[in-house]
Coordinates of C-alpha atoms in Angstrom, one line a residue:
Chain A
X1 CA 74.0 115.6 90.5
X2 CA 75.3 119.1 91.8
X3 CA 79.2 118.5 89.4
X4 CA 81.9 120.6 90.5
X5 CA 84.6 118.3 89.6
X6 CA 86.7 115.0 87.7
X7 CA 87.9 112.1 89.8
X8 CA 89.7 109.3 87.6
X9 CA 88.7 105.9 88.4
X10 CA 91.1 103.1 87.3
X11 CA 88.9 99.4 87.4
X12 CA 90.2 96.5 87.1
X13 CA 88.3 94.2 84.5
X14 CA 87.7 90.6 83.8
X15 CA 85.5 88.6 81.3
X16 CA 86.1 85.5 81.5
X17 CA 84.9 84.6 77.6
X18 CA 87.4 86.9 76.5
X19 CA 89.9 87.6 78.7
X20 CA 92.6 85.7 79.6
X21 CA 93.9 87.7 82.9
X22 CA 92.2 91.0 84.2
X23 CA 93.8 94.3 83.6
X24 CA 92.7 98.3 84.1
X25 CA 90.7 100.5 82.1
X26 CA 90.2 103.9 83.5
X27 CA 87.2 106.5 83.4
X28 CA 86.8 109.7 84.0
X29 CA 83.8 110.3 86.6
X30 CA 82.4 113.9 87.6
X31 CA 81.5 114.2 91.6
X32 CA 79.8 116.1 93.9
X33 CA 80.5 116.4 97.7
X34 CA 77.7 113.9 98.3
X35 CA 78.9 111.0 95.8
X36 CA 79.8 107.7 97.2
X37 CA 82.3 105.5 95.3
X38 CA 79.3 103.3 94.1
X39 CA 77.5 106.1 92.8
X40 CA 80.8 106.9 91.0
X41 CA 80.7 102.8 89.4
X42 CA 76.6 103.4 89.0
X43 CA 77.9 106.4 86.6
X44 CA 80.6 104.1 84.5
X45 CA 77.6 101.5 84.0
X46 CA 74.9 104.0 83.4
X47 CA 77.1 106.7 81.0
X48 CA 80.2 105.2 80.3
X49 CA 80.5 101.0 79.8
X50 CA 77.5 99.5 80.6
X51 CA 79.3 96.0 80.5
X52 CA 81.1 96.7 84.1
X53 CA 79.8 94.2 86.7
X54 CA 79.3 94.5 90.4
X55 CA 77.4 93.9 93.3
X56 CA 75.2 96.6 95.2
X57 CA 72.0 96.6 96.5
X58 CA 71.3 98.5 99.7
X59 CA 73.4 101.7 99.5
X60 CA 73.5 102.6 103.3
X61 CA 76.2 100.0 104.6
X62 CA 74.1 96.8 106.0
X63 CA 73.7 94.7 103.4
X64 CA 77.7 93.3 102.9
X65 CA 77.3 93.6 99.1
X66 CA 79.1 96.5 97.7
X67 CA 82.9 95.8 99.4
X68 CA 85.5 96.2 97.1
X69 CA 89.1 97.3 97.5
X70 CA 89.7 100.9 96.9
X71 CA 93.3 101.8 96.5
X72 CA 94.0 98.6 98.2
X73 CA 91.9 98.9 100.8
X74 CA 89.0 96.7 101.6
X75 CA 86.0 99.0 101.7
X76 CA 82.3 98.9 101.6
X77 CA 82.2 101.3 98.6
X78 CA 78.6 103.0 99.5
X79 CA 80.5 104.0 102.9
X80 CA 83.4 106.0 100.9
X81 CA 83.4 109.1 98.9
X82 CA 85.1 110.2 95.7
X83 CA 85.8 113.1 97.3
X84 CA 87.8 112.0 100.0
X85 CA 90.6 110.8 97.2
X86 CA 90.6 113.6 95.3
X87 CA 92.9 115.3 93.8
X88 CA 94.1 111.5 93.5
X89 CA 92.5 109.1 91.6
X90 CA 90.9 105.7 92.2
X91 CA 92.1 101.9 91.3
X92 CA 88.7 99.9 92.3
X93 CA 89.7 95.5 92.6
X94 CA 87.2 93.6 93.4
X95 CA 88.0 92.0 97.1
X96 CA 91.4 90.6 97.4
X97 CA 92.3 87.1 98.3
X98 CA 89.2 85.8 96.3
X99 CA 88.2 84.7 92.9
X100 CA 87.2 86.9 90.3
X101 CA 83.5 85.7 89.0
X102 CA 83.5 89.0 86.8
X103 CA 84.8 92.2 86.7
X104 CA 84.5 93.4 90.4
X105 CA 82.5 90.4 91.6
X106 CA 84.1 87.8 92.8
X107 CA 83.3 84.6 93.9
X108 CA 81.8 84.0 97.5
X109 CA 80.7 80.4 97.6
X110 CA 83.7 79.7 99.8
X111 CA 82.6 81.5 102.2
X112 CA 79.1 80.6 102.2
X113 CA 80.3 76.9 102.4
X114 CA 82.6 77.9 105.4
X115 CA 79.6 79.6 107.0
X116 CA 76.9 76.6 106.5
X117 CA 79.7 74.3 108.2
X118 CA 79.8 76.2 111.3
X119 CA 75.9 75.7 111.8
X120 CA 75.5 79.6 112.4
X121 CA 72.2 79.2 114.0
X122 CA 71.6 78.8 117.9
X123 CA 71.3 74.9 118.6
X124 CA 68.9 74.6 122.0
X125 CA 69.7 71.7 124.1
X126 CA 65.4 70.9 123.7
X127 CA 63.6 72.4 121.3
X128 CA 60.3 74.6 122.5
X129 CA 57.2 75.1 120.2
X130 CA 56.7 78.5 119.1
X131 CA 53.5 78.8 122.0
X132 CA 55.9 78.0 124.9
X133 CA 57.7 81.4 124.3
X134 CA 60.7 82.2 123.8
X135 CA 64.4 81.8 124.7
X136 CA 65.4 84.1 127.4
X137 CA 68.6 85.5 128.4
X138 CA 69.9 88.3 130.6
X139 CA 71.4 91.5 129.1
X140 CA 74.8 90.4 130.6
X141 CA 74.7 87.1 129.0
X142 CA 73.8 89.1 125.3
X143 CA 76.5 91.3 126.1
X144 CA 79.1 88.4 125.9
X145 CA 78.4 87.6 121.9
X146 CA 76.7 91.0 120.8
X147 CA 79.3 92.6 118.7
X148 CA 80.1 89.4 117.0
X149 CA 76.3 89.1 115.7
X150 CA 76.9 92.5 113.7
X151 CA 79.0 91.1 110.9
X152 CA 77.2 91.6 107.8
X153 CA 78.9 88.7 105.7
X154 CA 80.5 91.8 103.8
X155 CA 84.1 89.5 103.4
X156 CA 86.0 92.5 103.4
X157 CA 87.6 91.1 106.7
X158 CA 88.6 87.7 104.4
X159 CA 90.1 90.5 101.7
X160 CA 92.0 91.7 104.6
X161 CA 93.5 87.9 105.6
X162 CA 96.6 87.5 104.1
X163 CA 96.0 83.6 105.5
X164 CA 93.1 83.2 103.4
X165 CA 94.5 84.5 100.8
X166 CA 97.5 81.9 101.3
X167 CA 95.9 79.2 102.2
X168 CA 91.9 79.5 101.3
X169 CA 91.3 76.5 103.4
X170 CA 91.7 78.7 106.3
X171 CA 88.0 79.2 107.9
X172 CA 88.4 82.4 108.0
X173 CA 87.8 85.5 110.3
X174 CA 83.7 86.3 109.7
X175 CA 83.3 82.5 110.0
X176 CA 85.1 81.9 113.1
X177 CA 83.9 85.0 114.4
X178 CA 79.8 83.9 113.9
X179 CA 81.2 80.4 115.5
X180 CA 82.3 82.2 118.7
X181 CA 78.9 84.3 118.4
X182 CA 77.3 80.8 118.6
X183 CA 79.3 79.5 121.1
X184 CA 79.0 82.0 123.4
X185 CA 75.6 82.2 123.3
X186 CA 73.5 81.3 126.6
X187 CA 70.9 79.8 124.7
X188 CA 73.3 77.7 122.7
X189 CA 74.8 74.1 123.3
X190 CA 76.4 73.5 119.8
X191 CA 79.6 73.8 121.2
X192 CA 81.2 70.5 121.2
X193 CA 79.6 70.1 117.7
X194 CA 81.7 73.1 116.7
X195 CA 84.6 72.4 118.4
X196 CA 86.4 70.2 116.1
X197 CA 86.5 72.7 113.6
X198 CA 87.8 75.3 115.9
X199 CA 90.5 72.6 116.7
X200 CA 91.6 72.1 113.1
X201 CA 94.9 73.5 111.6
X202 CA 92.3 75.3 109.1
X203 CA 90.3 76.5 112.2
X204 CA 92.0 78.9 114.2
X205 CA 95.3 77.5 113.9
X206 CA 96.2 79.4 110.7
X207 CA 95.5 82.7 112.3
X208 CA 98.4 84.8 113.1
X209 CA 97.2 87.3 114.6
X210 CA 97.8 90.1 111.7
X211 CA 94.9 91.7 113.1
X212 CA 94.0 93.6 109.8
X213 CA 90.4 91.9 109.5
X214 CA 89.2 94.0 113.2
X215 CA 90.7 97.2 111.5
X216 CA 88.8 97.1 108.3
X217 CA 85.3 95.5 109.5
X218 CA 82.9 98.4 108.8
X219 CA 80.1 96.9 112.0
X220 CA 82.8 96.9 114.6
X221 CA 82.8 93.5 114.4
X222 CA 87.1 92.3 116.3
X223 CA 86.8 89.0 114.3
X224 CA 90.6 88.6 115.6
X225 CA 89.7 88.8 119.2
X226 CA 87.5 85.8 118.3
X227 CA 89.8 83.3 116.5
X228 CA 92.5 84.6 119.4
X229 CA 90.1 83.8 122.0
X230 CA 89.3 80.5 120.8
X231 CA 93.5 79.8 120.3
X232 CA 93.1 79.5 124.2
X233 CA 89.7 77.7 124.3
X234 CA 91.4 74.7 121.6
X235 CA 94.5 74.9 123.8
X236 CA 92.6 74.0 126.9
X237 CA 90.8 71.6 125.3
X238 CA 94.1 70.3 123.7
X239 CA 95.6 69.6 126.7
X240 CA 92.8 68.5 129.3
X241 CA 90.3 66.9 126.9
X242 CA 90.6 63.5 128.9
X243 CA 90.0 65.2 132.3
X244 CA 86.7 67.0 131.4
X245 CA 83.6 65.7 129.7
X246 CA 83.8 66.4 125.6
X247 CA 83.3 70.5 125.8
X248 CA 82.9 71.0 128.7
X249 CA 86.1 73.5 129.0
X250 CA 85.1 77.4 129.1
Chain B
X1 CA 74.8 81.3 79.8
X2 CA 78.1 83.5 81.0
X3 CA 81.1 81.6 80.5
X4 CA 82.6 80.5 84.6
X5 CA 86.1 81.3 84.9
X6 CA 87.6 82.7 88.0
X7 CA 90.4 84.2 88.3
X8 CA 92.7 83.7 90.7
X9 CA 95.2 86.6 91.8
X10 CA 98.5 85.6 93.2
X11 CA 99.5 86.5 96.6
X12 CA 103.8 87.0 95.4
X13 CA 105.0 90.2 97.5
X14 CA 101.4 90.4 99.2
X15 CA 103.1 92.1 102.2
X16 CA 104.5 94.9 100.3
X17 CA 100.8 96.0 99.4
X18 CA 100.0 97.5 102.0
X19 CA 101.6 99.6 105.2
X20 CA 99.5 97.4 107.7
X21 CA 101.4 94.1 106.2
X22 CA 105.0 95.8 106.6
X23 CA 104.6 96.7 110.2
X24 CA 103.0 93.4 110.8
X25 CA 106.2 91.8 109.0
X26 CA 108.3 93.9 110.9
X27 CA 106.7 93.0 113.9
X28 CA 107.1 88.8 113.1
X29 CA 110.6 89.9 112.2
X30 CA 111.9 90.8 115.6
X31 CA 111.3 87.1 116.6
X32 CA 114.4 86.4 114.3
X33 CA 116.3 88.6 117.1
X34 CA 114.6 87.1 119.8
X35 CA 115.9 83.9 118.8
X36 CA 119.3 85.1 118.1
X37 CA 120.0 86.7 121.4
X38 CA 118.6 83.7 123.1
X39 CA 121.4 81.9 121.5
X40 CA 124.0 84.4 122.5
X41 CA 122.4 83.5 125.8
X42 CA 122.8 80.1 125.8
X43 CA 126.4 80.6 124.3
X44 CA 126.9 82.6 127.2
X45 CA 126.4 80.2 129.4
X46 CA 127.9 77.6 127.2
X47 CA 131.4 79.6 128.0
X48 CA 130.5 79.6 131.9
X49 CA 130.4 75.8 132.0
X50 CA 133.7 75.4 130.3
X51 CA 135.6 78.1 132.3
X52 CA 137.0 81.5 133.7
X53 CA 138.8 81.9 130.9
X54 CA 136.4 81.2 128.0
X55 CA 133.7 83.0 129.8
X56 CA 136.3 86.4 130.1
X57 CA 136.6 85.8 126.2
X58 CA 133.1 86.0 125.5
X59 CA 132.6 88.9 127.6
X60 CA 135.1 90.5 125.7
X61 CA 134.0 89.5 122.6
X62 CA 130.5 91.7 123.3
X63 CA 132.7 94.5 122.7
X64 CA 133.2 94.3 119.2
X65 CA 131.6 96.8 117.5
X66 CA 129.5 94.5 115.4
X67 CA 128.3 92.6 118.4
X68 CA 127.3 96.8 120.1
X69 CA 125.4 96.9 116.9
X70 CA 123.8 93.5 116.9
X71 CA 122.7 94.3 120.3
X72 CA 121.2 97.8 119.7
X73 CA 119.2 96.5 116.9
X74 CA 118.0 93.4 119.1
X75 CA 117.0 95.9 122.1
X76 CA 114.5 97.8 119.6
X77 CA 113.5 94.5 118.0
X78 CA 112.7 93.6 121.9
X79 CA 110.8 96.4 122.3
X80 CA 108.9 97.0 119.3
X81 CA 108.1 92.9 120.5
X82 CA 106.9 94.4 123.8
X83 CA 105.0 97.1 122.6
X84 CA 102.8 94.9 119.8
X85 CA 102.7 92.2 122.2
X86 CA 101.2 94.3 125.0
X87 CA 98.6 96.0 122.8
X88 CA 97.3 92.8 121.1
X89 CA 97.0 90.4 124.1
X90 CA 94.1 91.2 125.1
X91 CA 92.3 89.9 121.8
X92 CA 93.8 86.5 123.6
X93 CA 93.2 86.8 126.6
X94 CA 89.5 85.8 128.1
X95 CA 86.8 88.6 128.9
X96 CA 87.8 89.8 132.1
X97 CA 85.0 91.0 134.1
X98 CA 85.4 93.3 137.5
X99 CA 81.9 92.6 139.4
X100 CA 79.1 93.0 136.3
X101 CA 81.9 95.2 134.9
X102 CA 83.9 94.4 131.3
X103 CA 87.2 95.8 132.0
X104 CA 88.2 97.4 128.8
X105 CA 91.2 96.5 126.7
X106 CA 93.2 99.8 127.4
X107 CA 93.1 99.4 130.6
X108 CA 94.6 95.9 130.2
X109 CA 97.1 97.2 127.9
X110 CA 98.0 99.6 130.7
X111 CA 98.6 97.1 133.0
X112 CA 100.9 95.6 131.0
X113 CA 102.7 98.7 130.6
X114 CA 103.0 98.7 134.3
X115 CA 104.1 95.7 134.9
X116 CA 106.8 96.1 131.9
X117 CA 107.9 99.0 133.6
X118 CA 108.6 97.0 137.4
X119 CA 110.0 94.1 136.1
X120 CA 112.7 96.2 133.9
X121 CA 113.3 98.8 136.7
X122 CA 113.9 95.8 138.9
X123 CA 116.0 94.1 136.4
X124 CA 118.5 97.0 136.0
X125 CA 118.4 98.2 139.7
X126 CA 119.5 94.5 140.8
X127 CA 122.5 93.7 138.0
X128 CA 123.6 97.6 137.8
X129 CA 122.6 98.9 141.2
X130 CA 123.7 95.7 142.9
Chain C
X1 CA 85.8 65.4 110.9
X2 CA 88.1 67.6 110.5
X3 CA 91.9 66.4 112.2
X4 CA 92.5 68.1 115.3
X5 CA 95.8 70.0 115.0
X6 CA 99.1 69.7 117.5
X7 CA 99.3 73.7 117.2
X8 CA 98.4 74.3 120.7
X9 CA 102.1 72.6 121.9
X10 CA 104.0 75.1 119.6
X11 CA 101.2 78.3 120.1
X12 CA 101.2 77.6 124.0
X13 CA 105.6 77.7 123.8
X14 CA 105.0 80.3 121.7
X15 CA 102.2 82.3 123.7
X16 CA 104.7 81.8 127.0
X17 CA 107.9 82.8 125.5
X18 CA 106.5 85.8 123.8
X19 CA 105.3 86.9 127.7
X20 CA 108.7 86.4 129.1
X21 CA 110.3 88.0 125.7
X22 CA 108.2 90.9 126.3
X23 CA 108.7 91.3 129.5
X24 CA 112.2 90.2 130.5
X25 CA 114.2 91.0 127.3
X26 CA 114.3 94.8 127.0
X27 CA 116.1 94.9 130.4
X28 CA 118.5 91.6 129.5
X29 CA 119.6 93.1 126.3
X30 CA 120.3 96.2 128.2
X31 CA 122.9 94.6 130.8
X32 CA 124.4 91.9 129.1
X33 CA 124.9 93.5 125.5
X34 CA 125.2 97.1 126.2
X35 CA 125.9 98.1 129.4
X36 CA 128.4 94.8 130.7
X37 CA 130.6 95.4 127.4
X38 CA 130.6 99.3 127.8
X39 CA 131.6 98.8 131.3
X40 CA 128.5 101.1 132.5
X41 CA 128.6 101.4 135.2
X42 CA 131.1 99.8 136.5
X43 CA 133.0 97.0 135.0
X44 CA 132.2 93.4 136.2
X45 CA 129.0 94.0 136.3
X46 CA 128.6 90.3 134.8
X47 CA 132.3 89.1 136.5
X48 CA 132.7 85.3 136.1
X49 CA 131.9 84.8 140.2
X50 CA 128.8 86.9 139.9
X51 CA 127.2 85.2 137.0
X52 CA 128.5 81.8 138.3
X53 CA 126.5 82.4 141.4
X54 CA 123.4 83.7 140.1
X55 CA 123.5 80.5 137.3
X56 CA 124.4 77.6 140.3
X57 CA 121.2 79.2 142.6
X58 CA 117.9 77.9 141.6
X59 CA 115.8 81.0 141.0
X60 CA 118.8 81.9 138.9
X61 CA 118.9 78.9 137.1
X62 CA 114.9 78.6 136.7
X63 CA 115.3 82.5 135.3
X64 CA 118.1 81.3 132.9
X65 CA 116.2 78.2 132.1
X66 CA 112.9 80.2 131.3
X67 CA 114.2 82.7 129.6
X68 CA 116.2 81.3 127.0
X69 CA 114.5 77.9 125.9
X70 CA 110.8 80.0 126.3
X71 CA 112.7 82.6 124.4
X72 CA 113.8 80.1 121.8
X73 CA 110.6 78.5 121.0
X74 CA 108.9 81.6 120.7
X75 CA 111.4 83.1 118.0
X76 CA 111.7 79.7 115.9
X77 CA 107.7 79.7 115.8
X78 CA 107.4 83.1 114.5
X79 CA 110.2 82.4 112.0
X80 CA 108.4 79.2 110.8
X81 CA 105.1 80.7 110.4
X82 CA 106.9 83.9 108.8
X83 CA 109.0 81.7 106.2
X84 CA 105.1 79.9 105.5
X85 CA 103.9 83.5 104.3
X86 CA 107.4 84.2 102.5
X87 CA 106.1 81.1 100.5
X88 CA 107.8 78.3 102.0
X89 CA 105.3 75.8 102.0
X90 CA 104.1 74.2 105.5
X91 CA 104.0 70.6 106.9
X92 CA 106.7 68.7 108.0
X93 CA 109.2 70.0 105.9
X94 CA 113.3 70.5 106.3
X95 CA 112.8 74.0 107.8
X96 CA 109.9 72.8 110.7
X97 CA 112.3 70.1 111.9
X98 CA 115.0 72.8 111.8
X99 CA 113.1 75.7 113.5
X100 CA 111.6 73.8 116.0
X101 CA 114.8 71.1 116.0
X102 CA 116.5 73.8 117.2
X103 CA 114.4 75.3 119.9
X104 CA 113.8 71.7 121.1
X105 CA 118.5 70.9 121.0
X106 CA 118.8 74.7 122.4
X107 CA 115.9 73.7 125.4
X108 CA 118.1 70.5 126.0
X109 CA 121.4 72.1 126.1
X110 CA 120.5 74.8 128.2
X111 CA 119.0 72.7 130.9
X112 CA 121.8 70.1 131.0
X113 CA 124.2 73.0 131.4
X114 CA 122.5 74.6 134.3
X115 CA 121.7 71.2 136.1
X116 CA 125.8 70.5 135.7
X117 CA 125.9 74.2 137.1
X118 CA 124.0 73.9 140.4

C-alpha cells in the first residue's frame, strides 16, 4: 500500500487461557487514503501480532461480520477508514453489550438463539409444491416489510442497546425487527405464533425507545420503529384479546 | 482445543460512554419535572378545595425565587419533552398511508409541530388574553 | 410460552400522558409558574373566582383531570424505567409500588377533589 502516514491503534485483548480480564495493547499502523479499519487489524495480524483475533470475511459491508466498536462506536470496520480519525488514534472493542469469545470476537449464540425463536422464515397458511409457483405479492404489499429484510445480522444494533446490555434477556432490536419483517409479510400467517413473544416483558416491553440501534444500523434497517410499532400491536392485543379471534388485531 | 471463557464487561456508568446516551438520559430526565409540576398542579388545586385564603398563599408562594427557578427549568424540561417526543412518535405510530402513498415521517413530525403550536397559542391567548 | 407482560397498562398511561405533556405543558408552565406569579400581564390572571370556575365546569375539570393524573403516570414511568438503567433492579420492588403508588394516590386525589368541586 501507497504509505504516507502512522495511525495508532489501541485494541483491546483477551485470551481467555491466560488472561484474567481484557486490557489494551496499542500498535502503530501506516495508512493510505484507501485503508479501511480492517485492513488496518489485517496489518497488526499479518506484521505485528499474529495472535490478534477477529472476524471478517466479505470486506464490502454485507456480510455482518466485521462490526466492532471504534472509539465507542458500533461500526462495521470494512465501512470506516483510518484516515477519517487521524491525527487521532483508534481504541478498537469488540461489540459492546456482548461476551468476549476472544480478543475482538465475541460471542453471538445469543443472538442466534433469539433469532431461531422468532421462526425468521415466512410461514404460508398451505404449503405449495415448488411446480405450483410461487408466492405472489404486490409491490405495495413488499413495500410494507422491505427495509426490515436488509438487516445483515451484523449486531452492531444489539452493541448499541443499552437494554441488552442490561438485561440480555431482552430480544433485542435485529430480532424483533426480522419478527415484524415476518409479520408483516403478505404471504405470512405466523403471526399469532409470534405474538407471544412480542407480548413478553423480554419482547418489546424492555425497549425504551433509546433509538440508538436505527442510528448505527449500516443497511438502513429503523429496528426501533419496529419494536415501537409492535408496543401498539401488543397493546391492542392486551387489551381486546377476548373480543377478536387469537391475532387477529392489525 | 481453545480454552471457553467469556468475558463479560460491566455496564456501571454505560450512559456516560457516549453523547447519544446523555441526551437520551437527559431526555428520560425531564419526566422527573413532568412529574413534579403535575404535583404542584394537584397541590394547586389541593389549596382551591380548602379555600380563598390558602389558595392566595400558594399563589403567592409561586413567587419565590426558588419556585421562578423551579419553573424555568421545568418549562425547558417541557419542551425538550416536546421536541423528542414529537420527533420519535412516528417510529410508534402505524404506517400511515395517503391513497397508495406512505406519508413520510417529517412530515408527521411537522404536523405535530403544528398542532403544538395551536394548542399553546390557544392556551396563552385564553388565560392571558382572556 | 413465554408470560405475557402487564406493560401495555403502564406504556398506554405512559404513551397518553406523554401526548398531553407534550402538548399541553409548555403553555401551562408558562401561565401558572411564570407569568401568574410575575403578574404578566395583568395580575389575577389565575384569581381564586377564575380558577374556581374554570375547575367546577366540566371541560375544565376533564382538562384538569387529564392533565395532571395523565401527567403523573407518564413522569413516574419514565422515572421507574430510568432508576432500572441507573441499576436499580426491576420487579415488584419498593420503588415500583412507590412510582406507580403515587401516580395511582395522585390520580385518586385529583379526581375526588374536582368531583367535590363541580
Amino acid at each position: 500500500m501507497a504509505t504516507h502516514d502512522e495511525i495508532e491503534i489501541e485494541v483491546l485483548r483477551y485470551h481467555p487461557e491466560t488472561d484474567s480480564e481484557p486490557s489494551y495493547r496499542t500498535y502503530r499502523v501506516p495508512f493510505a487514503h484507501e485503508t479501511s479499519v480492517l485492513q488496518g487489524l489485517q496489518y497488526i495480524k499479518d506484521r505485528l501480532d499474529g495472535s490478534l483475533t477477529f472476524r471478517w470475511s466479505c470486506r464490502m459491508a454485507i456480510c455482518g461480520s466485521c462490526g466492532m466498536m471504534i472509539n465507542g462506536v458500533p461500526n462495521l470496520t470494512c465501512s470506516a477508514f483510518l484516515r477519517e480519525y487521524h491525527p487521532g488514534k483508534l481504541r478498537i472493542e469488540p461489540l459492546a453489550h456482548l461476551p468476549i469469545e476472544r480478543d475482538l470476537a465475541v460471542d453471538q449464540t445469543d443472538f442466534l438463539e433469539k433469532l431461531a425463536s422468532i421462526q425468521p422464515y415466512i410461514i404460508p397458511a398451505e404449503s405449495k409444491a415448488v411446480d405450483e409457483g410461487p408466492f405472489t405479492q404486490t409491490p405495495a404489499q413488499r413495500e410494507r416489510f422491505y427495509q426490515y429484510s436488509e438487516c445483515i445480522n451484523c449486531l452492531l444494533c444489539y452493541a448499541a442497546c443499552p437494554q441488552y446490555g442490561l438485561d440480555s434477556g431482552f430480544l433485542g432490536p435485529a430480532a424483533l425487527a426480522l419478527l415484524h419483517r415476518y409479520n408483516s409479510d403478505s404471504r405470512d400467517v405466523g403471526k399469532a405464533d409470534r405474538m407471544p413473544i412480542v407480548n413478553a416483558q423480554e419482547g418489546v416491553w424492555a425497549c425504551t425507545l433509546v433509538g440508538y440501534c436505527s442510528e448505527v444500523c449500516p443497511k438502513g434497517v429503523d429496528p426501533a420503529s419496529a419494536v415501537n410499532r409492535n408496543k401498539v400491536i401488543s397493546t391492542l392485543d392486551y387489551f381486546f384479546r377476548f373480543m377478536a379471534p387469537r391475532g387477529a388485531s392489525e | 482445543m481453545a480454552v471457553r471463557r467469556p468475558y463479560v464487561r460491566p455496564m456501571a456508568g454505560w450512559w456516560r460512554r457516549n453523547p447519544f446516551y446523555i441526551f437520551y438520559m437527559l431526555r428520560e430526565a425531564t419526566s422527573v419535572f413532568v412529574a413534579l409540576y403535575a404535583l404542584q398542579l394537584l397541590y394547586g388545586l389541593y389549596t382551591l378545595a380548602v379555600g380563598e385564603a390558602a389558595f392566595d398563599a400558594w399563589l403567592v408562594s409561586l413567587r419565590h425565587p426558588l419556585f421562578l427557578v423551579f419553573h424555568g427549568v421545568a418549562l425547558a424540561a417541557a419542551l425538550l419533552h416536546a421536541f423528542t417526543w414529537f420527533n420519535v412518535a412516528p417510529k410508534a405510530m402505524p404506517v400511515l398511508y395517503l391513497g397508495s402513498h406512505r406519508v413520510a415521517d417529517r412530515t408527521l413530525v411537522w404536523a405535530q409541530y403544528l398542532i403544538f403550536a395551536v394548542i399553546s397559542v390557544a392556551i396563552l391567548g385564553v388565560v392571558l388574553g382572556g | 410460552m413465554p408470560k405475557r407482560s402487564n406493560e401495555p397498562v403502564f406504556w398506554a398511561l405512559f404513551g397518553a400522558g406523554g401526548v398531553v405533556a407534550a402538548f399541553v405543558l409548555p403553555a401551562l408552565i408558562v401561565v401558572t409558574g411564570l407569568a401568574a406569579p410575575l403578574g404578566l400581564p395583568s395580575p389575577g390572571v389565575l384569581s381564586y373566582e377564575r380558577v374556581s370556575a374554570f375547575a367546577a365546569s366540566l371541560p375544565g375539570a376533564a382538562f384538569l383531570f387529564v392533565v395532571i393524573s395523565l401527567s403523573l403516570w407518564h413522569g413516574f414511568h419514565r422515572i421507574y424505567h430510568s432508576l432500572h438503567e441507573l441499576g436499580v433492579h426491576r420487579g415488584l420492588s419498593v420503588v415500583r409500588v412507590l412510582c406507580y403508588g403515587t401516580a395511582l394516590a395522585g390520580t385518586a386525589l385529583t379526581a375526588y377533589l374536582l368531583v367535590t368541586a363541580i
